[in-house]
GROMACS .gro file of C-alpha atoms in nm:
model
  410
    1UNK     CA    1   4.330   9.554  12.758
    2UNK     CA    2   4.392   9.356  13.080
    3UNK     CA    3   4.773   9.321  13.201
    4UNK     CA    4   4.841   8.939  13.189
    5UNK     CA    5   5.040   8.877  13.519
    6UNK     CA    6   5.285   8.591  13.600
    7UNK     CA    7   5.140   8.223  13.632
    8UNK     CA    8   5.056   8.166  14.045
    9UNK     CA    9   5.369   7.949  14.165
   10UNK     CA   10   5.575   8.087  13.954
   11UNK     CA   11   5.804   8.422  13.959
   12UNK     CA   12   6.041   8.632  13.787
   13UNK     CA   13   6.405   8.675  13.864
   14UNK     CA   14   6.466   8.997  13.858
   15UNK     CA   15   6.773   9.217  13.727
   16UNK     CA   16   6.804   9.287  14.135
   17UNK     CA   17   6.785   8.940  14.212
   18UNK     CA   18   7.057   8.794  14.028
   19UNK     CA   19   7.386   8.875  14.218
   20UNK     CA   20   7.204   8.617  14.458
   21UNK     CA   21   7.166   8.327  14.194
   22UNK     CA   22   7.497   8.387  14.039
   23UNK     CA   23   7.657   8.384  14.376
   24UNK     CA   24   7.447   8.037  14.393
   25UNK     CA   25   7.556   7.937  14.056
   26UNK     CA   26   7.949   7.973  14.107
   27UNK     CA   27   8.000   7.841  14.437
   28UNK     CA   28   7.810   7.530  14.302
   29UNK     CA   29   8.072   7.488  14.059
   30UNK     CA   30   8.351   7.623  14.264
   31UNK     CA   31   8.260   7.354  14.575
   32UNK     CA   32   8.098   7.102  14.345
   33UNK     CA   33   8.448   7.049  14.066
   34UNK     CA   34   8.695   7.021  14.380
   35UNK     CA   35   8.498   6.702  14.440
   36UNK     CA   36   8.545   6.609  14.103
   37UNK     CA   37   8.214   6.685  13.981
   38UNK     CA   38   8.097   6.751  13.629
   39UNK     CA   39   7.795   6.936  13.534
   40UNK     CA   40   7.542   6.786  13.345
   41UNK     CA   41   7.217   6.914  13.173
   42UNK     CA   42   6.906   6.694  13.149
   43UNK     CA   43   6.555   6.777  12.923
   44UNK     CA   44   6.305   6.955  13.158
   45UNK     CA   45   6.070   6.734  12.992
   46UNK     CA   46   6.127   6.343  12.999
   47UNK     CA   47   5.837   6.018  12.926
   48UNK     CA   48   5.559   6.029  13.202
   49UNK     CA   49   5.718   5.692  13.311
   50UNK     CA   50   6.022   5.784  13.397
   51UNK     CA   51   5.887   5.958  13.696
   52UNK     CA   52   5.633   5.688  13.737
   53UNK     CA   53   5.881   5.380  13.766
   54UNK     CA   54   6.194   5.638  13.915
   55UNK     CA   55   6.004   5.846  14.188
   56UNK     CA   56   5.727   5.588  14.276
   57UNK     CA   57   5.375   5.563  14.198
   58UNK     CA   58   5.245   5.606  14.573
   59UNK     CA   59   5.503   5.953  14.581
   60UNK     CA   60   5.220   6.279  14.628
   61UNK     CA   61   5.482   6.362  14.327
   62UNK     CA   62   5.332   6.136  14.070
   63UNK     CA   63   4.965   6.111  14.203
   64UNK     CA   64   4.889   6.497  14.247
   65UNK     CA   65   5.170   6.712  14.134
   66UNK     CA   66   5.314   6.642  13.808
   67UNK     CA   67   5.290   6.877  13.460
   68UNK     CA   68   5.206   6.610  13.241
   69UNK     CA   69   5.088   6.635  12.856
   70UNK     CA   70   5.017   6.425  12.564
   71UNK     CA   71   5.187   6.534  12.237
   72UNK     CA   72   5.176   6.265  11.963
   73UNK     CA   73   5.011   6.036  12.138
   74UNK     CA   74   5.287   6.003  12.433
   75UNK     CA   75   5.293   6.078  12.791
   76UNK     CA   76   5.553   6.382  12.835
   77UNK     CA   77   5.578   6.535  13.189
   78UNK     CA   78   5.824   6.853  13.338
   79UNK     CA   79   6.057   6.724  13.568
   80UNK     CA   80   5.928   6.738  13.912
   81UNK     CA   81   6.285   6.673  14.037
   82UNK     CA   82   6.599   6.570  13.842
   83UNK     CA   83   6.741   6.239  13.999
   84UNK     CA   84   6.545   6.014  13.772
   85UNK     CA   85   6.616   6.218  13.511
   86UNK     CA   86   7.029   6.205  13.557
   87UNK     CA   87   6.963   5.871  13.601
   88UNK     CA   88   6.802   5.791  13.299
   89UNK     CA   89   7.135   6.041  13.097
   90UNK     CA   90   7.373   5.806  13.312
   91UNK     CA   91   7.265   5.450  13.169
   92UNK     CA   92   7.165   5.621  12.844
   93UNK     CA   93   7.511   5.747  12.795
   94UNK     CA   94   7.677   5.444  12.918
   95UNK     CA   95   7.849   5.612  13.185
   96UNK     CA   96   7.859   5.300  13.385
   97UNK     CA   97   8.149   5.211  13.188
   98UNK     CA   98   8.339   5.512  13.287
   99UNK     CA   99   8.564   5.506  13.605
  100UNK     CA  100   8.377   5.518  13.972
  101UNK     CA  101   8.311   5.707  14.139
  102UNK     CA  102   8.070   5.925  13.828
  103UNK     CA  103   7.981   6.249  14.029
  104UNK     CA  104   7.735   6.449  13.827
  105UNK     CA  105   7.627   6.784  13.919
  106UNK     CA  106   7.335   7.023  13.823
  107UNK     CA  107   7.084   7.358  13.879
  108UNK     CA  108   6.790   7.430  13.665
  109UNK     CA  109   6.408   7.451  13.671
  110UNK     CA  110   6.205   7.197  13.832
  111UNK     CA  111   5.761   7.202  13.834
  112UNK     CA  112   5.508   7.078  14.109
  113UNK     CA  113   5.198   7.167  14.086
  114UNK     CA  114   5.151   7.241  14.462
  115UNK     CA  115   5.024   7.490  14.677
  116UNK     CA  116   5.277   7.789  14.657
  117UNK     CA  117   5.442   7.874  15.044
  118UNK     CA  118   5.709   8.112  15.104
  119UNK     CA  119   6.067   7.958  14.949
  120UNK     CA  120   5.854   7.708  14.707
  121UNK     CA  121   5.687   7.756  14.397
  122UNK     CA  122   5.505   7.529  14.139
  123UNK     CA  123   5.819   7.634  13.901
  124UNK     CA  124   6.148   7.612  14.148
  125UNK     CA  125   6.478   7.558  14.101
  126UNK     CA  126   6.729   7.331  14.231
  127UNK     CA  127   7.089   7.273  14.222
  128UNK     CA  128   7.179   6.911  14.355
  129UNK     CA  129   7.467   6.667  14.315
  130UNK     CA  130   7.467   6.250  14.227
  131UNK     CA  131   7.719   5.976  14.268
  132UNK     CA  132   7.708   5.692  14.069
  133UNK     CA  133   7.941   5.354  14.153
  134UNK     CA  134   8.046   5.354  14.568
  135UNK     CA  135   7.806   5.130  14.772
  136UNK     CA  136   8.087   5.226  15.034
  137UNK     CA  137   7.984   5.435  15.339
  138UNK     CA  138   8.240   5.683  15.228
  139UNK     CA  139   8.067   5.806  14.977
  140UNK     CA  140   7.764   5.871  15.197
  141UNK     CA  141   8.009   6.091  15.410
  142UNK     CA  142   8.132   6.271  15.115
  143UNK     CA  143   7.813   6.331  14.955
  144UNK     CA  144   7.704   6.487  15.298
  145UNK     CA  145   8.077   6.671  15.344
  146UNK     CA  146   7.974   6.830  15.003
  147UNK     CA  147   7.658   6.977  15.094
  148UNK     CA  148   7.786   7.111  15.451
  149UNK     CA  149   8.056   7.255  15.250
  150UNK     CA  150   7.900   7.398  14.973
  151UNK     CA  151   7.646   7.554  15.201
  152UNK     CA  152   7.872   7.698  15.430
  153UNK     CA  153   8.063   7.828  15.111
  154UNK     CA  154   7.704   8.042  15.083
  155UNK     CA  155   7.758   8.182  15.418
  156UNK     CA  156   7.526   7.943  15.623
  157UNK     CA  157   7.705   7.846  15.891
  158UNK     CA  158   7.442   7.723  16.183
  159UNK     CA  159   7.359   7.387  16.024
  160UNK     CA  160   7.193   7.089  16.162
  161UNK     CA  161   7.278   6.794  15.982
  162UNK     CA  162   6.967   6.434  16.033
  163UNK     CA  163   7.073   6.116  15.937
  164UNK     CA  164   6.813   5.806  15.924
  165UNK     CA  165   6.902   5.464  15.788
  166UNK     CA  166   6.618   5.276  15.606
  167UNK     CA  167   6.744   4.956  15.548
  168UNK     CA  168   6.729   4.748  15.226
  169UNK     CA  169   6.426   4.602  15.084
  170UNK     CA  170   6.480   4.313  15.313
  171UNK     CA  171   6.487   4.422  15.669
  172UNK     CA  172   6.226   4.744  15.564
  173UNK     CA  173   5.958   4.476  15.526
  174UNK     CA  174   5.960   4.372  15.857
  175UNK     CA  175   5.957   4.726  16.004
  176UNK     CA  176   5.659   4.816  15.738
  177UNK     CA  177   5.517   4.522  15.891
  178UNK     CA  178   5.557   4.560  16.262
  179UNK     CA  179   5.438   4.902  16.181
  180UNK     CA  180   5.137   4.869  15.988
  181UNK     CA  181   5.037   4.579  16.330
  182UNK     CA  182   5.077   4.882  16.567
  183UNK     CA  183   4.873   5.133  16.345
  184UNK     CA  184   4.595   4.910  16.269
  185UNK     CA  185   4.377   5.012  16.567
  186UNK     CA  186   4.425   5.413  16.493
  187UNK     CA  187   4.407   5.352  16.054
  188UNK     CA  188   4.024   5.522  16.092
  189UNK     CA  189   4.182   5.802  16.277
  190UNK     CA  190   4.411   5.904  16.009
  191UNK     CA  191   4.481   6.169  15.709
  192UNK     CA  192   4.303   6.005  15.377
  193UNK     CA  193   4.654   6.018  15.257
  194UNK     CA  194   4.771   5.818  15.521
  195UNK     CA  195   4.523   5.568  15.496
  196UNK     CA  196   4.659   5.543  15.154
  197UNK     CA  197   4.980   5.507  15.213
  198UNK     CA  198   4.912   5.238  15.517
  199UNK     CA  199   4.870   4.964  15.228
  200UNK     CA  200   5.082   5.120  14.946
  201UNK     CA  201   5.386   5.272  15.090
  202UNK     CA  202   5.392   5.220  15.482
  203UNK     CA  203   5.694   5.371  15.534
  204UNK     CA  204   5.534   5.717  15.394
  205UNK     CA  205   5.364   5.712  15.681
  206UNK     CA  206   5.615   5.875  15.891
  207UNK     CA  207   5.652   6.185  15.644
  208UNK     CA  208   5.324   6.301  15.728
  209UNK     CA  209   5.343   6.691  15.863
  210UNK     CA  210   4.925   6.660  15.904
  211UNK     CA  211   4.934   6.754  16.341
  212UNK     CA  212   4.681   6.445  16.400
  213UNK     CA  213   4.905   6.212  16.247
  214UNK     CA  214   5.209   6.337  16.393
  215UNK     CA  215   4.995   6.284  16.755
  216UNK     CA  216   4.930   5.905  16.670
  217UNK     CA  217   5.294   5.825  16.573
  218UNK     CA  218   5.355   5.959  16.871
  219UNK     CA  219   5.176   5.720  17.070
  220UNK     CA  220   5.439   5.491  17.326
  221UNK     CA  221   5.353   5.196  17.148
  222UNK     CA  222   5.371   5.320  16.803
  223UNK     CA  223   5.684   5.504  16.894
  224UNK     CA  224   5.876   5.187  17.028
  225UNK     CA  225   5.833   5.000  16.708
  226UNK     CA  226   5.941   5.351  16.482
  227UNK     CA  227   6.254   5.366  16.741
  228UNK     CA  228   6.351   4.988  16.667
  229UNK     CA  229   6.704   4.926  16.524
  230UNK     CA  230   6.487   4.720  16.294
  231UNK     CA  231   6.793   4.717  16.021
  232UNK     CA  232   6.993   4.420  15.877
  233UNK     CA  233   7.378   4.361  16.038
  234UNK     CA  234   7.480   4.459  15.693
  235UNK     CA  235   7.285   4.789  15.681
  236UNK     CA  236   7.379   4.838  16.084
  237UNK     CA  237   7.720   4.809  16.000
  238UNK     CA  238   7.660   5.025  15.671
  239UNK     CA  239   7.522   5.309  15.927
  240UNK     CA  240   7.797   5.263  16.169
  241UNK     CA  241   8.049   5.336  15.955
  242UNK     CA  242   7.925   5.645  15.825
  243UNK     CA  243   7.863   5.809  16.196
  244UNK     CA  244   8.240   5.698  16.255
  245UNK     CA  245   8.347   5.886  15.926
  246UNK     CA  246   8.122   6.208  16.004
  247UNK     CA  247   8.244   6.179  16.381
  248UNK     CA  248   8.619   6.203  16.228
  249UNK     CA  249   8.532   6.483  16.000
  250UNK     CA  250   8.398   6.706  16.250
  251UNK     CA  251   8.051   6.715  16.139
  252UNK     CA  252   7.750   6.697  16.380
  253UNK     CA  253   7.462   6.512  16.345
  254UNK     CA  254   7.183   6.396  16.490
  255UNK     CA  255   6.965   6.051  16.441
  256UNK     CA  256   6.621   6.114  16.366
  257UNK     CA  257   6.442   5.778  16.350
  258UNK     CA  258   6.136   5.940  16.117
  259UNK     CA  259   6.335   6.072  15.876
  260UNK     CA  260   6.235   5.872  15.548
  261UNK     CA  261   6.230   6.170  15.298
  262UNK     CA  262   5.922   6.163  15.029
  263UNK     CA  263   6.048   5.972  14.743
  264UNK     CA  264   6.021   5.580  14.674
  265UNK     CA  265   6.345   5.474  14.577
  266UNK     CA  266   6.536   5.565  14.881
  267UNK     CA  267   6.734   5.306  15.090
  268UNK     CA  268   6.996   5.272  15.357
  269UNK     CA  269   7.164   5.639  15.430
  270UNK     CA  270   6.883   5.922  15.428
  271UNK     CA  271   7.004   6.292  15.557
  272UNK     CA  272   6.825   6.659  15.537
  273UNK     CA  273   7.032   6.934  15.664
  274UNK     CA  274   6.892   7.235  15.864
  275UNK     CA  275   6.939   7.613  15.812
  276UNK     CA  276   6.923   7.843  16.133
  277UNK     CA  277   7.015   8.115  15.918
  278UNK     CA  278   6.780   8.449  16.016
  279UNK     CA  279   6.692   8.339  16.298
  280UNK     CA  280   6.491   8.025  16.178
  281UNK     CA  281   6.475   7.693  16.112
  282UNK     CA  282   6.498   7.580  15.723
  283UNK     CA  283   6.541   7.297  15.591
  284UNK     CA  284   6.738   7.348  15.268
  285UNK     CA  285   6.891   6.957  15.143
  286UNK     CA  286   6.764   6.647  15.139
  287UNK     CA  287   6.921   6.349  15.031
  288UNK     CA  288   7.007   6.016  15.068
  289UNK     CA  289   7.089   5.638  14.888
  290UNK     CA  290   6.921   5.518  14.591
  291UNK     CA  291   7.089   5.184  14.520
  292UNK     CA  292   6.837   5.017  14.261
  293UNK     CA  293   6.699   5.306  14.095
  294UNK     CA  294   6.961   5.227  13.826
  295UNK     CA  295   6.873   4.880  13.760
  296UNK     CA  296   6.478   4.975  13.779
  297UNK     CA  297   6.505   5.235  13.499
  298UNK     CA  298   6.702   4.929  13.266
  299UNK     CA  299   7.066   4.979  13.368
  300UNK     CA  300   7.305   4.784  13.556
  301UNK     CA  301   7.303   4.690  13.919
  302UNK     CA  302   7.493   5.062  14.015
  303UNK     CA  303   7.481   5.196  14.391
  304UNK     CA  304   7.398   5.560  14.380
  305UNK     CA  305   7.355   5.841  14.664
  306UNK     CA  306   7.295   6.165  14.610
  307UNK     CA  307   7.110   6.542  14.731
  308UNK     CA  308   6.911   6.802  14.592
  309UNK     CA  309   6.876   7.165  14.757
  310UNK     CA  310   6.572   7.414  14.661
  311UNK     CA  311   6.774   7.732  14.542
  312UNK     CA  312   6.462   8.007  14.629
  313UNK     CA  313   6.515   7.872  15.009
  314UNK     CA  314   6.877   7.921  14.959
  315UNK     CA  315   6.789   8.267  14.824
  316UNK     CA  316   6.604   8.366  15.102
  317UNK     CA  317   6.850   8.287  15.361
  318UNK     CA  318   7.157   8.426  15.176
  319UNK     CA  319   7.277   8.810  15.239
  320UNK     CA  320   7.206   9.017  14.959
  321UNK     CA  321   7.476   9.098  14.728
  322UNK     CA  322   7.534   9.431  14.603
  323UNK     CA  323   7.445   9.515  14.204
  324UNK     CA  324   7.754   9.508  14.001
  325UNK     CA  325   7.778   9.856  13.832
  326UNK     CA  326   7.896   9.892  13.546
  327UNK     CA  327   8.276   9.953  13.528
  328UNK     CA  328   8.293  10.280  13.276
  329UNK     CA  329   8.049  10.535  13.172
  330UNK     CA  330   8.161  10.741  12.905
  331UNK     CA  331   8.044  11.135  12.934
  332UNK     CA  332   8.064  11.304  12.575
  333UNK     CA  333   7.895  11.485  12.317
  334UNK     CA  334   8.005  11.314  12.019
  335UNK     CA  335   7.854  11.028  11.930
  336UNK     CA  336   8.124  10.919  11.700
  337UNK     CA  337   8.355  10.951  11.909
  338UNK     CA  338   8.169  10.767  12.229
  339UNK     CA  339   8.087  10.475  12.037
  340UNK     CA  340   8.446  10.390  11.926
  341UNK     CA  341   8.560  10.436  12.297
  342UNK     CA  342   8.315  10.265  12.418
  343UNK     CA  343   8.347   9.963  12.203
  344UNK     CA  344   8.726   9.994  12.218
  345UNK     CA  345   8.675   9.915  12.598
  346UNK     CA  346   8.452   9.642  12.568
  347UNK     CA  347   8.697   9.444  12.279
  348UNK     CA  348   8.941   9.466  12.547
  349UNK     CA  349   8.709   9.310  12.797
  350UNK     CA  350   8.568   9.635  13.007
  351UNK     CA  351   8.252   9.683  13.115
  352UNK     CA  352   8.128   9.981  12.912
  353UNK     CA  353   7.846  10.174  12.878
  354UNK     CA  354   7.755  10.577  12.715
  355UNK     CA  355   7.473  10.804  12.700
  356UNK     CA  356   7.227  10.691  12.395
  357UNK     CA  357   7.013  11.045  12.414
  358UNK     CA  358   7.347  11.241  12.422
  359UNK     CA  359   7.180  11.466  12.736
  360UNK     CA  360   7.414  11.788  12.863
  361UNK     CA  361   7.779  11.703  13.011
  362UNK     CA  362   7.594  11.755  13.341
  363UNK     CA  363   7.291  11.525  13.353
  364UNK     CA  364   7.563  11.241  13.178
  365UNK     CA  365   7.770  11.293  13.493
  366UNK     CA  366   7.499  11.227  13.688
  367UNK     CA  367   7.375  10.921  13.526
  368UNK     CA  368   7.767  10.803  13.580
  369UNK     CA  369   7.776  10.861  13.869
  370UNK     CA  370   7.414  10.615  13.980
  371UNK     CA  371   7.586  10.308  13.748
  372UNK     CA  372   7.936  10.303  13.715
  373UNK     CA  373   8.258  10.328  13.872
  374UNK     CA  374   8.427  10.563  13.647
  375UNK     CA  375   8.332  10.839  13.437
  376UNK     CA  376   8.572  10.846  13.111
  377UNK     CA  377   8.506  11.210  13.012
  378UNK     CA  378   8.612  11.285  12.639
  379UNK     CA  379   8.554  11.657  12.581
  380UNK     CA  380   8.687  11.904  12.309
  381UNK     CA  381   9.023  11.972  12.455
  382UNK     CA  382   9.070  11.538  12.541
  383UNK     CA  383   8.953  11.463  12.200
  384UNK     CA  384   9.164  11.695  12.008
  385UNK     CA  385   9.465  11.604  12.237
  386UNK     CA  386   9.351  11.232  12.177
  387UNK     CA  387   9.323  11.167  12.561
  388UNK     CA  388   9.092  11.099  12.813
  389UNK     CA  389   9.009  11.228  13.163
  390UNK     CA  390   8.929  10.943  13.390
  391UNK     CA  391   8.715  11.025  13.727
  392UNK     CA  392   8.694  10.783  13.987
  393UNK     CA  393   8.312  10.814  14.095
  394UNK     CA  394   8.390  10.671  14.451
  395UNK     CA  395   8.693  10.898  14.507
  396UNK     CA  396   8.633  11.218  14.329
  397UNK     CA  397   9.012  11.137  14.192
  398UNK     CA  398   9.017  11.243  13.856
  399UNK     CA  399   9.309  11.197  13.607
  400UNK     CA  400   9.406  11.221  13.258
  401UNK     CA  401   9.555  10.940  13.010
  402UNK     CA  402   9.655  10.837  12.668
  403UNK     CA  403   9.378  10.750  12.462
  404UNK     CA  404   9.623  10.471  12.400
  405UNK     CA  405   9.648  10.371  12.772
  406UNK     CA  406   9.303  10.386  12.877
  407UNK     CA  407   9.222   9.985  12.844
  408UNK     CA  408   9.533   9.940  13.085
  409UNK     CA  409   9.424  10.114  13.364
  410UNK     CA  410   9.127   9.936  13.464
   0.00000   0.00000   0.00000
């Protein structure tokens, strides 16, 4: 019969692997709790138009890359990202009554149905972090303080940190305006998706990685009205602030006027940060201000800012961690005997492990000596003297104990 491989765009974690993702996984809550976050766990499967209404109907998201099934006559669909669905926990739960700031963190499985590239798959993971209840600038700096921190806490230190302001709903339409004038002449010349985009979702536009595209925005003309302070006084002053509160924290940034970031319900502050790490760029977070997405999914009128970070980039770019071996490996020829030591060790919380085929003295050495730390040998002589000869696998140091004693050594 034919081996039936893993699904293309997806992958398994391997037993090798996972020193990685639990370094990943306990810096998140390390970094993530001394901001005063609190994890939270959302369905990998929520109503079709949650994503719909939350991401945006002109997002590539919704039109091309959702999992989305009927079961019992409703629209289900896996989570393409998790915003819209902490969002939808948040008002559910009522957590608008709690005290603000509400900082939420989580990590799990997300699904696109995209073309798989090095560092993204059609089933990815991502650990990210949302704050519900500060329309404040300060919370825009701390959201971004976060990140830098919690990636640096991963050992990435050469960072580049974007910032873009969007405006509000207001002062975008003008820009989307002004900008769809300018394109006008050039709309034949570009992407279908772009065309696309020019009437639903202008401000798209300037996401668009297609070279052509890139060429045409970059036209003087076209570039003069994408390099307008086209914002509000309110959202100037908004931006100001948070470049004066980065500026006093030590963090450098840079403005980068076509940042808009791919999903609909962006506004105001809008950041990606940079990797250098291995000698190339990366970008591993994106994030940015989401101040109505609240009140669109049916809950109150809550400001909200937030980030997400793809965890296979962050693998990639992260020095391997070493295997944990096991802590004990116990070398005898009774059975008996080896189980009760070895579960002995592991009711006192050690990390225990013995020879199932009972093999020679010799080949169990060996074996201890590819997987643990220490060999607990329990021969004749220790047995009948109810003691235990503990060999240090790294040192050759060898020494002999109390059966008693053993759990207090290690």
């Amino acid at each position: 019969m034919a081996m039936i491989k893993v699904q293309k765009g997806t992958k398994d974690i391997l037993p090798t692997d996972m020193p990685v993702w639990h370094f990943m996984e306990e810096k998140a809550s390390e970094i993530f709790t001394k901001y005063g976050a609190k994890e939270i766990r959302t369905p990998i499967f929520e109503a079709t138009e949650l994503f719909a209404r939350g991401v945006g109907d002109t997002t590539d998201i919704v039109n091309k890359e959702m999992y989305t099934f009927e079961k019992s006559e409703r629209s289900l669909t896996l989570r393409p990202e998790n915003t819209a669905g902490v969002v939808r926990a948040f008002i559910e739960n009522g957590m608008h009554r709690l005290p603000a700031p509400v900082k939420l963190w989580y990590k799990g499985p997300m699904f696109r149905y995209e073309r798989p590239q090095a560092g993204r798959q059609r089933q990815f993971h991502q650990v990210g972090v949302e704050v519900f209840g500060i329309k404040q600038p300060t919370a825009d700096a701390e959201v971004i303080l976060m990140a830098v921190n919690y990636l640096k806490a991963l050992g990435l230190n050469d960072l580049s940190v974007e910032i873009n302001s969007l405006g509000c709903p207001d002062c975008r339409e003008v820009f989307k305006t002004n900008l769809k004038s300018v394109l006008k002449p050039y709309l034949q010349d570009l992407c279908p998706d772009c065309q696309a985009r020019y009437e639903k979702n202008p401000l798209r536009l300037l996401d668009c990685k297609v070279p052509e595209c890139k060429e045409i925005y970059s036209k003087p003309e076209i570039k003069a009205v994408i390099q307008s302070d086209f914002i509000c006084k309110d959202c100037a002053e908004h931006f100001n602030e948070l470049k004066a509160y980065l500026d006093n924290l030590g963090i450098k940034y840079s403005i980068n006027k076509l940042l808009v970031r791919g999903l609909d319900y962006y506004n105001r502050t809008v950041f990606e940060i940079t990797s250098n790490n291995l000698g190339s760029q990366n970008a591993v977070c994106g994030g940015g201000r989401y101040d109505s997405l609240v009140k669109n999914l049916g809950g109150e009128d809550v400001p909200a800012i937030g980030f997400a970070m793809g965890m296979e980039r962050l693998a990639s770019l992260i020095e391997q961690k070493e295997e944990n071996k096991t802590t004990t490996f116990i070398v005898c020829n009774n059975m008996t005997e080896a189980v009760k030591l070895t579960e002995e060790l592991r009711g006192n919380g050690v990390t225990a492990e013995f020879d199932l085929t009972n093999k020679k003295f010799v080949k169990q050495l060996e074996k201890a000596s590819k997987v643990a730390k220490y060999a607990l040998i329990l021969g004749e002589d220790e047995i009948a003297q109810n003691c235990v000869t503990v060999k240090n696998l790294e040192t050759s140091e060898q020494k002999t104990v109390k059966r008693s004693q053993i759990t207090t050594i290690f």
